[in-house]
């Protein structure tokens, strides 16, 4: 075990995790598109999002100071929580290992103070029949442990076709000798914080700037079942040619979001 870093004062590093998920659906008629957005609004309303963030706060071992939440008209929801650090017990060490965090049924670990937020953005295209749902989640902490420990839980809390994750450590902290430290834990890739089943389920690309302590990972679900993406209809009952056309549009939508660029038909 590496010797514990002896700090002068407290840890001034700010660690920020930005997590974006996308769910992609085909809804052919105006009624089906409205039904999909209503379903998303109900599935991920402010109350449900508050519960998800409450679990996040439990994972990082913090205390909730304040909750601001809102369901919007016509669509979408937001939740913001201010949180305070949970003191470690005597002899207890922070978990800085580069490994997956807990799932909902095994919520343990500790982190320091700051905030967690989530915002949702359901939308649909009136012509192509494509509807998408995006959730933006930010977990920012000031202290000892990386918020990456909540990533595993968050991925399992949403139905995610495409995921983008950004992690950055900002600022510096000093040790007792006055030397500045710009990061206080080892990290090679965000992927190391994901469970093996998640790593196998997603195609992943890393774009990391190590000298800036900036880490970025894109994820796209490998498996594709049309039934999971058609809203208000049974995919098995679609005309085969129509089904192929819908699948092509959905696959292109996933690729465009994954690569952040529009593609030719």
Tab-separated table of C-alpha atoms in Angstrom, residues 73-239:
chain	number	residue	atom	x	y	z
A	73	UNK	CA	-44.182	22.096	-18.638
A	74	UNK	CA	-44.491	20.759	-21.199
A	75	UNK	CA	-41.711	18.224	-20.523
A	76	UNK	CA	-38.581	17.508	-18.506
A	77	UNK	CA	-37.473	17.645	-14.894
A	78	UNK	CA	-34.523	18.855	-12.797
A	79	UNK	CA	-33.172	18.032	-9.360
A	80	UNK	CA	-30.271	19.716	-7.540
A	81	UNK	CA	-28.887	18.636	-4.172
A	82	UNK	CA	-26.383	20.449	-1.997
A	83	UNK	CA	-24.470	17.916	0.062
A	84	UNK	CA	-21.979	17.986	2.929
A	85	UNK	CA	-19.166	15.589	3.663
A	86	UNK	CA	-19.586	12.600	5.910
A	87	UNK	CA	-16.709	12.289	8.355
A	88	UNK	CA	-14.740	9.052	8.115
A	89	UNK	CA	-14.709	6.891	11.198
A	90	UNK	CA	-11.496	6.559	13.181
A	91	UNK	CA	-9.033	4.417	11.258
A	92	UNK	CA	-11.262	4.335	8.145
A	93	UNK	CA	-9.569	5.043	4.824
A	94	UNK	CA	-11.207	6.537	1.704
A	95	UNK	CA	-11.752	4.138	-1.207
A	96	UNK	CA	-9.537	5.448	-4.022
A	97	UNK	CA	-9.068	2.152	-5.849
A	98	UNK	CA	-9.595	2.301	-9.621
A	99	UNK	CA	-12.483	-0.167	-9.658
A	100	UNK	CA	-16.292	-0.238	-10.087
A	101	UNK	CA	-18.438	1.267	-7.370
A	102	UNK	CA	-21.388	-0.429	-5.677
A	103	UNK	CA	-24.767	-1.266	-7.156
A	104	UNK	CA	-28.049	-0.219	-5.492
A	105	UNK	CA	-28.204	-3.256	-3.206
A	106	UNK	CA	-24.682	-2.722	-1.846
A	107	UNK	CA	-24.473	1.000	-1.157
A	108	UNK	CA	-21.254	1.657	0.763
A	109	UNK	CA	-18.293	4.097	0.450
A	110	UNK	CA	-17.497	7.662	1.382
A	111	UNK	CA	-16.900	10.937	-0.427
A	112	UNK	CA	-16.739	14.599	0.410
A	113	UNK	CA	-18.980	17.613	-0.069
A	114	UNK	CA	-20.380	19.564	-2.992
A	115	UNK	CA	-23.438	18.930	-5.179
A	116	UNK	CA	-25.255	16.536	-7.486
A	117	UNK	CA	-27.661	17.562	-10.249
A	118	UNK	CA	-29.786	15.922	-12.947
A	119	UNK	CA	-31.718	17.442	-15.862
A	120	UNK	CA	-33.836	15.569	-18.421
A	121	UNK	CA	-34.516	16.437	-22.060
A	122	UNK	CA	-37.141	14.386	-23.950
A	123	UNK	CA	-37.620	15.281	-27.614
A	124	UNK	CA	-38.996	13.882	-30.859
A	125	UNK	CA	-38.663	14.442	-34.612
A	126	UNK	CA	-42.006	15.036	-36.361
A	127	UNK	CA	-40.965	13.466	-39.693
A	128	UNK	CA	-38.458	10.676	-39.117
A	129	UNK	CA	-40.347	9.150	-36.181
A	130	UNK	CA	-37.244	9.205	-33.990
A	131	UNK	CA	-37.652	10.223	-30.354
A	132	UNK	CA	-34.830	10.546	-27.849
A	133	UNK	CA	-34.499	11.013	-24.129
A	134	UNK	CA	-31.353	12.556	-22.639
A	135	UNK	CA	-30.451	12.831	-18.981
A	136	UNK	CA	-27.517	14.986	-17.852
A	137	UNK	CA	-26.100	14.163	-14.434
A	138	UNK	CA	-23.293	16.004	-12.646
A	139	UNK	CA	-21.584	14.863	-9.459
A	140	UNK	CA	-19.029	17.306	-8.101
A	141	UNK	CA	-17.040	16.704	-4.929
A	142	UNK	CA	-14.338	18.564	-3.025
A	143	UNK	CA	-12.154	16.210	-1.065
A	144	UNK	CA	-10.631	12.790	-0.947
A	145	UNK	CA	-12.459	10.397	-3.250
A	146	UNK	CA	-13.443	10.459	-6.912
A	147	UNK	CA	-17.181	10.564	-7.731
A	148	UNK	CA	-16.494	7.876	-10.339
A	149	UNK	CA	-17.646	5.385	-7.703
A	150	UNK	CA	-21.259	6.356	-8.524
A	151	UNK	CA	-20.905	5.729	-12.269
A	152	UNK	CA	-21.677	2.027	-12.015
A	153	UNK	CA	-24.923	2.704	-10.174
A	154	UNK	CA	-26.047	5.475	-12.543
A	155	UNK	CA	-25.589	3.339	-15.662
A	156	UNK	CA	-27.791	0.676	-14.085
A	157	UNK	CA	-30.451	3.279	-13.168
A	158	UNK	CA	-31.281	4.299	-16.738
A	159	UNK	CA	-31.997	2.495	-20.014
A	160	UNK	CA	-28.976	3.734	-21.930
A	161	UNK	CA	-28.328	3.243	-25.650
A	162	UNK	CA	-25.485	5.778	-25.705
A	163	UNK	CA	-23.509	7.106	-22.740
A	164	UNK	CA	-20.873	9.823	-22.578
A	165	UNK	CA	-18.805	10.331	-19.441
A	166	UNK	CA	-16.431	13.174	-18.572
A	167	UNK	CA	-14.273	13.223	-15.469
A	168	UNK	CA	-11.901	16.009	-14.478
A	169	UNK	CA	-9.834	16.868	-11.434
A	170	UNK	CA	-9.351	20.626	-10.978
A	171	UNK	CA	-7.109	22.729	-8.784
A	172	UNK	CA	-4.324	21.491	-6.530
A	173	UNK	CA	-3.646	20.639	-2.918
A	174	UNK	CA	-0.397	20.948	-0.979
A	175	UNK	CA	1.417	18.380	1.102
A	176	UNK	CA	3.181	19.252	4.354
A	177	UNK	CA	6.374	20.096	2.440
A	178	UNK	CA	4.542	22.625	0.271
A	179	UNK	CA	4.587	20.501	-2.888
A	180	UNK	CA	1.491	20.924	-5.037
A	181	UNK	CA	-0.484	17.818	-6.071
A	182	UNK	CA	-2.884	18.115	-8.998
A	183	UNK	CA	-4.487	14.702	-8.516
A	184	UNK	CA	-4.525	12.437	-5.482
A	185	UNK	CA	-5.466	9.059	-6.973
A	186	UNK	CA	-4.405	6.824	-9.838
A	187	UNK	CA	-6.626	6.664	-12.897
A	188	UNK	CA	-5.875	5.230	-16.320
A	189	UNK	CA	-9.372	5.042	-17.792
A	190	UNK	CA	-12.982	5.612	-16.775
A	191	UNK	CA	-13.624	2.113	-18.118
A	192	UNK	CA	-11.870	0.655	-15.074
A	193	UNK	CA	-14.753	1.925	-12.925
A	194	UNK	CA	-17.299	-0.142	-14.873
A	195	UNK	CA	-18.284	-3.707	-14.067
A	196	UNK	CA	-17.287	-6.496	-16.430
A	197	UNK	CA	-20.851	-7.000	-17.680
A	198	UNK	CA	-21.120	-3.305	-18.584
A	199	UNK	CA	-17.763	-3.359	-20.374
A	200	UNK	CA	-18.918	-6.339	-22.445
A	201	UNK	CA	-22.308	-4.783	-23.241
A	202	UNK	CA	-20.945	-1.518	-24.680
A	203	UNK	CA	-18.601	-0.483	-27.458
A	204	UNK	CA	-16.319	2.095	-25.837
A	205	UNK	CA	-13.855	4.774	-26.920
A	206	UNK	CA	-11.534	6.757	-24.638
A	207	UNK	CA	-10.271	10.284	-25.295
A	208	UNK	CA	-8.004	11.187	-22.369
A	209	UNK	CA	-5.715	14.168	-21.762
A	210	UNK	CA	-3.618	12.815	-18.911
A	211	UNK	CA	-1.496	15.932	-18.384
A	212	UNK	CA	-4.713	17.904	-17.777
A	213	UNK	CA	-6.327	15.208	-15.596
A	214	UNK	CA	-9.178	15.096	-18.109
A	215	UNK	CA	-10.830	11.770	-18.992
A	216	UNK	CA	-13.595	11.099	-21.511
A	217	UNK	CA	-15.329	7.844	-22.441
A	218	UNK	CA	-18.049	7.230	-25.028
A	219	UNK	CA	-20.224	4.118	-24.803
A	220	UNK	CA	-22.706	2.578	-27.269
A	221	UNK	CA	-24.812	-0.494	-26.517
A	222	UNK	CA	-23.744	-3.386	-28.761
A	223	UNK	CA	-26.969	-5.395	-28.832
A	224	UNK	CA	-29.895	-4.115	-30.848
A	225	UNK	CA	-33.427	-5.520	-30.599
A	226	UNK	CA	-36.024	-3.601	-32.574
A	227	UNK	CA	-38.749	-4.513	-30.073
A	228	UNK	CA	-36.892	-2.483	-27.424
A	229	UNK	CA	-37.000	0.646	-29.587
A	230	UNK	CA	-40.481	0.716	-31.121
A	231	UNK	CA	-43.079	2.501	-29.004
A	232	UNK	CA	-46.785	1.655	-29.278
A	233	UNK	CA	-46.319	-1.209	-31.763
A	234	UNK	CA	-45.117	-4.804	-31.817
A	235	UNK	CA	-41.993	-5.007	-33.968
A	236	UNK	CA	-42.810	-8.605	-34.950
A	237	UNK	CA	-46.014	-7.415	-36.611
A	238	UNK	CA	-44.301	-4.840	-38.831
A	239	UNK	CA	-43.805	-5.434	-42.532
